[in-house]
Short mmCIF file of C-alpha atoms and ligand atoms in Angstrom, two decimals:
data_model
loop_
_atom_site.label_atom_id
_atom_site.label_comp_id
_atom_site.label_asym_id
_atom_site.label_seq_id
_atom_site.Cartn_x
_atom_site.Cartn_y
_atom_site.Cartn_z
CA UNK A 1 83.35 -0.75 117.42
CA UNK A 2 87.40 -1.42 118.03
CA UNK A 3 87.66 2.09 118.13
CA UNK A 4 85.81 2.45 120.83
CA UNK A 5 86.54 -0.15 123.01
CA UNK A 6 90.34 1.00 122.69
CA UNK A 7 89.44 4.90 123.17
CA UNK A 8 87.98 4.07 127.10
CA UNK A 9 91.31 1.45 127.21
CA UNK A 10 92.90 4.20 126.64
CA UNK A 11 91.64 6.93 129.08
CA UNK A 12 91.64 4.23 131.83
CA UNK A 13 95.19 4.47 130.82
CA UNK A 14 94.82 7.99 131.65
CA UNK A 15 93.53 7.80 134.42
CA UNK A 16 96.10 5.12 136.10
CA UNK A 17 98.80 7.69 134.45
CA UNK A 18 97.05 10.65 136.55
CA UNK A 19 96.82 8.46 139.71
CA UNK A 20 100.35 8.24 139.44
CA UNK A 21 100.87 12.25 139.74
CA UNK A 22 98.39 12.38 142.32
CA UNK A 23 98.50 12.77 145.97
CA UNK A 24 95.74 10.48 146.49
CA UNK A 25 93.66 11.12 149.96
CA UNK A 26 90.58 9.59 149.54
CA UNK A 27 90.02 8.13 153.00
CA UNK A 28 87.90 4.89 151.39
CA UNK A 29 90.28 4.02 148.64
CA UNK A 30 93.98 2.20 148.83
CA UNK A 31 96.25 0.00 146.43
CA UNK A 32 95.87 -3.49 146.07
CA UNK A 33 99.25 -5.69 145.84
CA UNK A 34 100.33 -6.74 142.39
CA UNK A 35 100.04 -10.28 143.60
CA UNK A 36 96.09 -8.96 144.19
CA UNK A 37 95.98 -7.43 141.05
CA UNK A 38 96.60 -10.32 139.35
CA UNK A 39 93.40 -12.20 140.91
CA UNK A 40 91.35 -9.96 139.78
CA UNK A 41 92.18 -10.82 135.60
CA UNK A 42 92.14 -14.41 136.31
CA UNK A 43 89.17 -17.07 135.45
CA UNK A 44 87.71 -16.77 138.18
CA UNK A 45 86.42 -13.11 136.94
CA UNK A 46 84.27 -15.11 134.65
CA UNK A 47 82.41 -17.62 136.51
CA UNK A 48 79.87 -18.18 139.10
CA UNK A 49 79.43 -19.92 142.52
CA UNK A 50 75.97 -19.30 144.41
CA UNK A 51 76.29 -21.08 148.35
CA UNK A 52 78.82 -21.64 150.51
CA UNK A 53 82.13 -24.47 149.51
CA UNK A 54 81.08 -27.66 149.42
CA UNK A 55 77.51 -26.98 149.16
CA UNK A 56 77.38 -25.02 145.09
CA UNK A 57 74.85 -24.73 143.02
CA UNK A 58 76.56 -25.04 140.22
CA UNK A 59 79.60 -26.89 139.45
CA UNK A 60 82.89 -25.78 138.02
CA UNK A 61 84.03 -24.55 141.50
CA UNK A 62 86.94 -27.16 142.30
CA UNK A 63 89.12 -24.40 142.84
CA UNK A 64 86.96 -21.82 143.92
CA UNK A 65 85.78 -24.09 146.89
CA UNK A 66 89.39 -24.59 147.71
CA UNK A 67 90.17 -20.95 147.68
CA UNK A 68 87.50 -19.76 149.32
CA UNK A 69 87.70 -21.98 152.60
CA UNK A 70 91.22 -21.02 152.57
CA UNK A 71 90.09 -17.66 152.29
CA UNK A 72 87.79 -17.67 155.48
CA UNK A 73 90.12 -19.65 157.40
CA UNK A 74 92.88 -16.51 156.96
CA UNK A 75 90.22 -14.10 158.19
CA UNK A 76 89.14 -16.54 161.02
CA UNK A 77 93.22 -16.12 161.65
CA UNK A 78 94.14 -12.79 160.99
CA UNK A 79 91.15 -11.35 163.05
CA UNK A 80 90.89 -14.00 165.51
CA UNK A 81 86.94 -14.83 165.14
CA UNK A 82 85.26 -18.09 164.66
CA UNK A 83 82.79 -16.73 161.74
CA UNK A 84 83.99 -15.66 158.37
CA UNK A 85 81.73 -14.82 154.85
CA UNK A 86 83.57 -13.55 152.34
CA UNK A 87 80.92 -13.62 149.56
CA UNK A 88 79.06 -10.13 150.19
CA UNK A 89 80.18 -8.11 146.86
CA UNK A 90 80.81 -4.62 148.98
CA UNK A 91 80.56 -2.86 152.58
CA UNK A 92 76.76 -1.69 151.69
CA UNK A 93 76.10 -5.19 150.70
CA UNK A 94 77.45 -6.58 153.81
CA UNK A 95 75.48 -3.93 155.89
CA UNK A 96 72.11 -5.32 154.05
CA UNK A 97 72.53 -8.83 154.89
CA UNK A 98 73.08 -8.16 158.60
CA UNK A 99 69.83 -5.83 158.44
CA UNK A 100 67.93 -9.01 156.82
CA UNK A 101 69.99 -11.65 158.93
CA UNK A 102 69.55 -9.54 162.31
CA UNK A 103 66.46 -6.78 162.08
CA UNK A 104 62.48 -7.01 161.28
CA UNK A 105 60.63 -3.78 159.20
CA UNK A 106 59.98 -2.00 162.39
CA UNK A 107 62.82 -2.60 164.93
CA UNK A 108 64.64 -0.07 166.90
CA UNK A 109 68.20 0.20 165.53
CA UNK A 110 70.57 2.64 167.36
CA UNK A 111 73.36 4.79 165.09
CA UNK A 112 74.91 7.76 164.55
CA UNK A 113 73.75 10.75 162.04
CA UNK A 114 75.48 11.23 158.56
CA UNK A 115 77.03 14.68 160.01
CA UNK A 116 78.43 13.12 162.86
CA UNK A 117 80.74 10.83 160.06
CA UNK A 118 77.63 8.18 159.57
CA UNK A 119 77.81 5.98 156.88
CA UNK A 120 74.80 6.52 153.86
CA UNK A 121 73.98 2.71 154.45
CA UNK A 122 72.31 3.97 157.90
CA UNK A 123 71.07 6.49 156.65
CA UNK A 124 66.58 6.53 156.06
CA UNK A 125 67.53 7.24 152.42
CA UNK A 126 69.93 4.02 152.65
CA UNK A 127 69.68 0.39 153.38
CA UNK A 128 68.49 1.25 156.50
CA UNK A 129 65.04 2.95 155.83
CA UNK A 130 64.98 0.43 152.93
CA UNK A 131 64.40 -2.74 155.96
CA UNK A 132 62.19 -0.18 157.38
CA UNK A 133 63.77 -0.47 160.65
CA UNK A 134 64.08 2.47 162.81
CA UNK A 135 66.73 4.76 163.71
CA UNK A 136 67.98 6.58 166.53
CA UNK A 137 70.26 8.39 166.60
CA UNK A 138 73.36 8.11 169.54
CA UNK A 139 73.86 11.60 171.35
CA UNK A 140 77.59 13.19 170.02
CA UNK A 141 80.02 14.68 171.51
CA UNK A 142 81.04 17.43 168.62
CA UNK A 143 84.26 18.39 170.95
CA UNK A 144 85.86 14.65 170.95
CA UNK A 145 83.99 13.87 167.66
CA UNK A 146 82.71 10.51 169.79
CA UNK A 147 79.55 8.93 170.95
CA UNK A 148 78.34 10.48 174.28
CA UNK A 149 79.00 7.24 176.72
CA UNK A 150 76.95 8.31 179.44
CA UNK A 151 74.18 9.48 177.18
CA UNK A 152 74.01 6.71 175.31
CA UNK A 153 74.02 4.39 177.96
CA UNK A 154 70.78 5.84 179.29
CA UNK A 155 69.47 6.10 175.35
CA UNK A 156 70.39 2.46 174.81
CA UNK A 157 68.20 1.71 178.62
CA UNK A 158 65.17 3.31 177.11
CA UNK A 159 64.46 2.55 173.34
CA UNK A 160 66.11 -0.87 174.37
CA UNK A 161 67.27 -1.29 170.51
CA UNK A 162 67.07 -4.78 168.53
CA UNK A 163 70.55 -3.83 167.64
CA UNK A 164 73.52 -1.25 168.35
CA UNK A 165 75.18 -0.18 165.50
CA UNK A 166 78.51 1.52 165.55
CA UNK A 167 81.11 2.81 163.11
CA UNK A 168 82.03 5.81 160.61
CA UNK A 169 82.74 6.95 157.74
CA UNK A 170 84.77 10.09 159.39
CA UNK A 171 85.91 7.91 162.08
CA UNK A 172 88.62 9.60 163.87
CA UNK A 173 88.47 7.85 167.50
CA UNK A 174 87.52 4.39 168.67
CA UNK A 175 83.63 4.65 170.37
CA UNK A 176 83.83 3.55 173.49
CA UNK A 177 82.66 0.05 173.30
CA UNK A 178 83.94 -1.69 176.61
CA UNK A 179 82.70 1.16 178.80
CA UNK A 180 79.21 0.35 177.36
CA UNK A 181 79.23 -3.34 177.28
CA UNK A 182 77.26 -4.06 180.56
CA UNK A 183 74.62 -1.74 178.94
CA UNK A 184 74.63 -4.13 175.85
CA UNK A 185 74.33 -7.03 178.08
CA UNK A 186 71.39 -5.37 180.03
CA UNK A 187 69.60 -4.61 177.24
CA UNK A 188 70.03 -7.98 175.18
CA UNK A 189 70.97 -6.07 172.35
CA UNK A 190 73.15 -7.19 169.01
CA UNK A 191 76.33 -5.30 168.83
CA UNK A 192 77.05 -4.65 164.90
CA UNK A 193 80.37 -2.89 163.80
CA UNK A 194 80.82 -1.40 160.86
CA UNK A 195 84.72 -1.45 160.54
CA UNK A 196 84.94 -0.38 156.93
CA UNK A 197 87.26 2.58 157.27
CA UNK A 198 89.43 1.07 160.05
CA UNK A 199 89.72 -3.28 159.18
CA UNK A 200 93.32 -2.67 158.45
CA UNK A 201 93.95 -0.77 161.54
CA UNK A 202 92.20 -3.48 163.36
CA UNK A 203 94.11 -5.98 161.46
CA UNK A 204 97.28 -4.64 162.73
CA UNK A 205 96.07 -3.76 166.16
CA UNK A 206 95.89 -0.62 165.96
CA UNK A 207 92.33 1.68 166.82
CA UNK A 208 90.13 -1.17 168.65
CA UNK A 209 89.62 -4.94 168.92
CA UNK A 210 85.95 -4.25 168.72
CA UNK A 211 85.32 -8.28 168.76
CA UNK A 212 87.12 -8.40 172.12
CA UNK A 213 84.99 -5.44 173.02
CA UNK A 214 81.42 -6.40 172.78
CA UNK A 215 80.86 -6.85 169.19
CA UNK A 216 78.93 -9.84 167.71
CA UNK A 217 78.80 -9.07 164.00
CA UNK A 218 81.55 -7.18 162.17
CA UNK A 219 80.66 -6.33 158.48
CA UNK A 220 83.42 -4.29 156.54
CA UNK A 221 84.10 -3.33 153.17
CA UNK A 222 88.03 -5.04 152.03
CA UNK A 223 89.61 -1.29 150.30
CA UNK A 224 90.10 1.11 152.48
CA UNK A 225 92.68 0.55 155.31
CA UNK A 226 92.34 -2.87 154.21
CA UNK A 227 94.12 -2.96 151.19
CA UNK A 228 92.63 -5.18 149.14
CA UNK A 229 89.82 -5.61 145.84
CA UNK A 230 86.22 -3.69 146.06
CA UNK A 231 84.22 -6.49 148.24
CA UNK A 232 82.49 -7.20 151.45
CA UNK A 233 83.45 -9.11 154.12
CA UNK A 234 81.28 -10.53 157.98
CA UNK A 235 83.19 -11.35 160.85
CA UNK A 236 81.69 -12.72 164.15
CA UNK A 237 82.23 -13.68 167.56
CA UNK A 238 79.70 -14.97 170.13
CA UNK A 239 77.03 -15.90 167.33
CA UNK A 240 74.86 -18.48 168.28
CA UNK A 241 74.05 -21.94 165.39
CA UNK A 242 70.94 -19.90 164.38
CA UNK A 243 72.66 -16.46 164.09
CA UNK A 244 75.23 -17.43 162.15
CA UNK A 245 72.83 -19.86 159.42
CA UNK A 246 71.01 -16.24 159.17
CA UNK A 247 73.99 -14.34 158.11
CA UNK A 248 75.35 -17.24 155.53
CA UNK A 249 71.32 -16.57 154.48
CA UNK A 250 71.08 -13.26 154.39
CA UNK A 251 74.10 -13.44 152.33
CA UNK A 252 72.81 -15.72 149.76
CA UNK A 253 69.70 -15.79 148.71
CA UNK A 254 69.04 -12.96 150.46
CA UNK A 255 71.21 -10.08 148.85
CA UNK A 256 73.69 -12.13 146.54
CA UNK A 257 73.59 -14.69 143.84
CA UNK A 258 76.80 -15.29 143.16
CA UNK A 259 79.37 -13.58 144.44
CA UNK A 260 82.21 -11.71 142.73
CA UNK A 261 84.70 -14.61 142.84
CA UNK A 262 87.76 -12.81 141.40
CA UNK A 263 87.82 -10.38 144.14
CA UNK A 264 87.14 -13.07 147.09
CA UNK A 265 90.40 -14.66 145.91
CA UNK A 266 92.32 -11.07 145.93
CA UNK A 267 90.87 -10.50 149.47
CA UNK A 268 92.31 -14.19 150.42
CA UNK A 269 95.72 -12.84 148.93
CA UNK A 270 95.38 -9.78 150.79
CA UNK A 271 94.30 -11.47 154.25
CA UNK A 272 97.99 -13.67 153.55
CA UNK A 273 100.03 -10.28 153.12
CA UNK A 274 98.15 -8.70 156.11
CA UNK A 275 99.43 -11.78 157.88
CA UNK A 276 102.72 -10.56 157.50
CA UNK A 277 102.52 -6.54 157.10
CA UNK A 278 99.31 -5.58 159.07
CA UNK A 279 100.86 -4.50 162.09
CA UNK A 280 103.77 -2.24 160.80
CA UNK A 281 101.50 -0.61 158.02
CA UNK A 282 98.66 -0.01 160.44
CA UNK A 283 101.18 1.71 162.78
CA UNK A 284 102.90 3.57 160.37
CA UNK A 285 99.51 4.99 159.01
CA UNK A 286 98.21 6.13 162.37
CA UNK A 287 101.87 8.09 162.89
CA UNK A 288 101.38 9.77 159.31
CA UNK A 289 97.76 10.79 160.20
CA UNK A 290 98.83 12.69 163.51
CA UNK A 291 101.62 14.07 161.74
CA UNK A 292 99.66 15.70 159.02
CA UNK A 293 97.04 16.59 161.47
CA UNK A 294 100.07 18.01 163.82
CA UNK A 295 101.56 19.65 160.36
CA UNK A 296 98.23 21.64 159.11
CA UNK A 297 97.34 22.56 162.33
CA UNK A 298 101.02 24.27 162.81
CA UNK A 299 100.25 25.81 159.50
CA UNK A 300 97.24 27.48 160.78
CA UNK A 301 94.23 25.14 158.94
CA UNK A 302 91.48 24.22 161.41
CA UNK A 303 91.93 20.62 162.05
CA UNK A 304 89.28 19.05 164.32
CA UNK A 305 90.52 17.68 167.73
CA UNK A 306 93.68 19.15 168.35
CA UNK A 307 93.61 18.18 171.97
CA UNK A 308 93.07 14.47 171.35
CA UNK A 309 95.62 14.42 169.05
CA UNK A 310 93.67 14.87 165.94
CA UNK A 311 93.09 11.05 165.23
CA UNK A 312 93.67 7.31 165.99
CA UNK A 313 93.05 6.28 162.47
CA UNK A 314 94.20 6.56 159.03
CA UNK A 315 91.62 9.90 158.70
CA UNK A 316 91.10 13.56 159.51
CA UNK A 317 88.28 15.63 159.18
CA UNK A 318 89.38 19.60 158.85
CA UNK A 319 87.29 22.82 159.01
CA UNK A 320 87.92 24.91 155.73
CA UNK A 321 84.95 27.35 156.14
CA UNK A 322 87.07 29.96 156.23
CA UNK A 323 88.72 29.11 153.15
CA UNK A 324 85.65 28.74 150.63
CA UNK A 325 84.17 25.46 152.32
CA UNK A 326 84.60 21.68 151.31
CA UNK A 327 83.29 22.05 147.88
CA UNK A 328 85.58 24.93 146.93
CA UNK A 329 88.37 23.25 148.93
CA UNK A 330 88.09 19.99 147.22
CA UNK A 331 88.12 21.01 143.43
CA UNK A 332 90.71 23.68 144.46
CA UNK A 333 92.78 20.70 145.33
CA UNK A 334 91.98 18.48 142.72
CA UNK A 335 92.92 20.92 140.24
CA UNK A 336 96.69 20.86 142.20
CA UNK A 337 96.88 16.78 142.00
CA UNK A 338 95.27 16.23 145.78
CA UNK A 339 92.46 13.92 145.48
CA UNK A 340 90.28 14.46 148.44
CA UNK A 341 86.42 14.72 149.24
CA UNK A 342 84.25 17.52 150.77
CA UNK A 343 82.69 15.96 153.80
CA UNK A 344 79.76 17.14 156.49
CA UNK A 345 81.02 18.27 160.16
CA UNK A 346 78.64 17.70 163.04
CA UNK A 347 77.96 21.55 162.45
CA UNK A 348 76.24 20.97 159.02
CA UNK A 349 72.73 20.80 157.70
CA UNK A 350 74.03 19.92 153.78
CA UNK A 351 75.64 16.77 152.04
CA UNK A 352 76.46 19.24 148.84
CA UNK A 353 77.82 22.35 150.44
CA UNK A 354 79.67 21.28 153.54
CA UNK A 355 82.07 22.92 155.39
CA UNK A 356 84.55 20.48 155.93
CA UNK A 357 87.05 18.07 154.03
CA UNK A 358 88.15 14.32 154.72
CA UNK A 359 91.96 13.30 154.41
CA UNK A 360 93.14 9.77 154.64
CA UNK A 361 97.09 8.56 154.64
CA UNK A 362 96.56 5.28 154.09
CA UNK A 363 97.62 5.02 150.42
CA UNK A 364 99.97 7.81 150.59
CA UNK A 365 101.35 5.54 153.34
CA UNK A 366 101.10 2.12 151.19
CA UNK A 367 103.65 4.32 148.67
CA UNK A 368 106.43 4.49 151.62
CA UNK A 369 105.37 8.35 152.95
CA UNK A 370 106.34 8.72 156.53
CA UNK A 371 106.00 11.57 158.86
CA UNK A 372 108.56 13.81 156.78
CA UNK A 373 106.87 13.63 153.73
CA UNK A 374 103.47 14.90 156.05
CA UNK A 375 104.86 17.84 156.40
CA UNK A 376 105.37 18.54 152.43
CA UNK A 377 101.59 17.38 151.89
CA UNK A 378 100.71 19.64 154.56
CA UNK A 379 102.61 22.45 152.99
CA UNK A 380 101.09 21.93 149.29
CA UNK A 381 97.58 21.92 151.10
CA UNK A 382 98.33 24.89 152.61
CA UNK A 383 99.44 26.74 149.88
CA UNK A 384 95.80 25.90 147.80
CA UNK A 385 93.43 25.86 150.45
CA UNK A 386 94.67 29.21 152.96
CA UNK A 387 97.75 30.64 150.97
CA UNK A 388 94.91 30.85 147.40
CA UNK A 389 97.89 29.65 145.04
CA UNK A 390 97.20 28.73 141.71
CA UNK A 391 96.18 25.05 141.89
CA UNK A 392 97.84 24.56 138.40
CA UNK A 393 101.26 25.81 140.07
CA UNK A 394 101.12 24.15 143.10
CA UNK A 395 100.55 20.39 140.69
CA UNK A 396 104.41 20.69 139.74
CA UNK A 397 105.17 20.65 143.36
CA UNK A 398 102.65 17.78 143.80
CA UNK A 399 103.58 15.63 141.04
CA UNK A 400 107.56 16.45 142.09
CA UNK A 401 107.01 14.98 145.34
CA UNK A 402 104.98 12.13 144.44
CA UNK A 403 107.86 11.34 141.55
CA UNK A 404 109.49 8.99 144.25
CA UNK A 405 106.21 7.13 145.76
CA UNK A 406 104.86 5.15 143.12
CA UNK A 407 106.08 1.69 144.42
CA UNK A 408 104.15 -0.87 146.35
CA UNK A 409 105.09 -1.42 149.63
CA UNK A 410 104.15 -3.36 152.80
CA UNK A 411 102.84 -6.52 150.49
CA UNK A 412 104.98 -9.42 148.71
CA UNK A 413 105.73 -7.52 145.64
CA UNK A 414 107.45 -4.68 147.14
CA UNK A 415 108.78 -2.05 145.29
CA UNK A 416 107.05 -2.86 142.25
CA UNK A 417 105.29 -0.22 140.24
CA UNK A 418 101.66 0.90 142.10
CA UNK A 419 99.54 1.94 139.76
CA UNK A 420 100.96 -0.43 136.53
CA UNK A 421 98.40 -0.40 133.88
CA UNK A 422 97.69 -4.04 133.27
CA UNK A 423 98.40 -4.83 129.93
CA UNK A 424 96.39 -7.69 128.11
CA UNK A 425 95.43 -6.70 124.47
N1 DSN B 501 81.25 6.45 151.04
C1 DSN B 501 82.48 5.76 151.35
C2 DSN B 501 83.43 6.65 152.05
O1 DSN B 501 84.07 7.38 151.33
O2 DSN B 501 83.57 6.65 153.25
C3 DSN B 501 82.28 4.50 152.06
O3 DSN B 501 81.43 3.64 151.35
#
């Protein structure tokens, strides 16, 4: 029925409208560029392309060949690598082809836990445990919020691990990958990073080069500090003929058909803008993410690792047990316009009621939000999560201050509206 169809057009409309009021601090989300946006409503939305340019299945894919080898060439560029794929459809998906491309049912694979800021893709109840393989997990350092290097050195000596993976989904500090690269080399192991949370920092060379620092296989999600569509992305260095015809397999057949191709050409428009606006963005959004840690912690909220500075990324991970916990916290905020999530400290045993919460800058920082305006998001925290305001009283503060961030910035289109609703019909 019309009706129907126009009644969910219409609370997406919502929904972009609400976005728009919202302090949005979702660690894992961002804004695409308008010039993005657009890719994503084009043709290409409609078709399909299974293999690699040049070498389709089907045909139709003139265009889509040409875009997509332009495509890999800018991420070959911008992240100075010699092996691109741009066809896995998300982060998780990218994370299961290097499991099929790189690991056997059975092999050792070393990670970190899900309450030390682990990703649910390594987790036994993810793609991990569905290859089978087997996980151990790296000793933590709760106080820096980091791997353990000496520890893990002598863990990597003895369960000698098919592969290493690192990276987080709380990932506040860079692990320290160049201290245990001799240990990689001893061992013989594969070095995977999962940069999902941090690709735009590394893009603008900010957090860590990780594929200066060891790391053979990079797989990343495109939407988080990254800002472009919901996709996947690989990125190697070091790969060997037969390691990198695995991957392109792994890819497709092994966990794709076709890809999503409307979103591979938004991530080749966003790989051109990060050309251009990587560095100064990623910058910016490490300065906003001390200076919110800096602001809340002034304010008396427990932020984790004050004495490191709170964070070298776009994220921090605070402690609001004494506030209600995460859950509390998070709908408390939500109610008040501040989109955030609940998220497990190293401290916790549960997913559901955790006693922490997860900010991110990054899209506060896409809007144009610099240090100053920190200090006013760490004031309207403040007053929900320790001072108990009403939520509902603290939104006309939140929407008042978000009134003069809604433009795009750091991308072609600057200054144009950020969260336009798209009008076709
Ligand atoms: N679960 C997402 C996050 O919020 O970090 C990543 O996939």
């Amino acid at each position: 029925m019309k009706e129907e169809a126009l009644w969910i057009k219409e609370k997406v409309r919502a929904h972009n409208k609400w976005f728009e009021e919202c302090i949005p601090m979702i660690a894992s989300e961002n804004l695409m560029s308008p010039l993005a946006k657009e890719m994503l409503i084009s043709d290409f939305a409609d078709r399909y392309a299974e293999g690699l340019p040049g070498k389709r299945y089907y045909q139709g894919n003139i265009y889509v060949d040409e875009v997509e080898t332009k495509a890999m060439e800018l991420a070959r560029e911008l992240f100075d690598c010699s092996f691109a794929d741009l066809r896995p459809i998300s982060g998780t998906v990218a994370n299961m082809a290097v499991l099929f491309a790189f690991a056997e049912p059975g092999d050792t694979i070393t990670t970190c836990a899900l309450a030390q800021g682990a990703h649910i893709s390594t987790a036994k109840f993810g793609a991990f445990g569905f290859r089978s393989v087997n996980s151990v997990n790296y000793p933590f350092d709760e106080k820096s919020m980091n791997i353990d290097v000496d520890a893990t050195a002598k863990l990597l000596r003895e369960v000698k691990p098919k592969v290493a993976q690192f990276g987080l989904s709380v990932f506040l500090f860079p692990p320290p990958l160049k201290e245990l690269q001799e240990t990689f080399q001893d061992v013989g192991c594969t070095v995977w990073y999962d940069a999902a949370h941090v690709l735009g920092l590394i893009a603008g060379g900010q957090f860590q080069d990780p594929l200066r620092e060891g790391v053979n296989i990079l797989s990343s999600s495109t939407h988080k500090t990254f800002p472009g569509p919901n996709h996947g992305i690989l990125l190697g260095s070091n790969l060997d003929d037969e390691q990198e015809k695995a991957l392109h397999k792994a890819v497709f057949p092994g966990v794709t058909s076709s890809h999503h191709l409307h979103a591979m050409a938004a991530l080749a428009v966003t790989l051109a803008e990060m050309k251009v606006y990587a560095k100064e963005y990623a910058a910016q959004t490490v300065k906003n993410a001390q200076a919110l840690g800096q602001a809340l912690n002034e304010l008396g909220i427990d932020v984790l690792c004050p004495d490191l500075g709170f964070t070298r990324s776009h994220a921090i991970a605070v402690d609001v047990s004494a506030h209600g916990g995460g859950k509390v916290v998070s709908q408390d905020l939500e109610d008040a316009n501040i989109i955030c999530n609940k998220n497990m400290l190293p401290k916790d045993t549960s997913a559901v009621k955790p006693s922490g919460i997860r900010l991110g800058v990054q899209e506060l920082t896409r809007v144009g939000m610099k240090e100053s305006e920190m200090k006013e998001v760490a004031s309207l925290i403040h007053r929900v999560v320790a001072k108990k305001e009403a939520p509902l009283k603290v939104k006309e503060d939140v929407k008042l201050l978000k009134k003069d961030f809604t433009k795009i910035r750091f991308c072609f289109n600057e200054g144009e509206e950020a969260y336009r609703f798209h009008e076709l019909v």
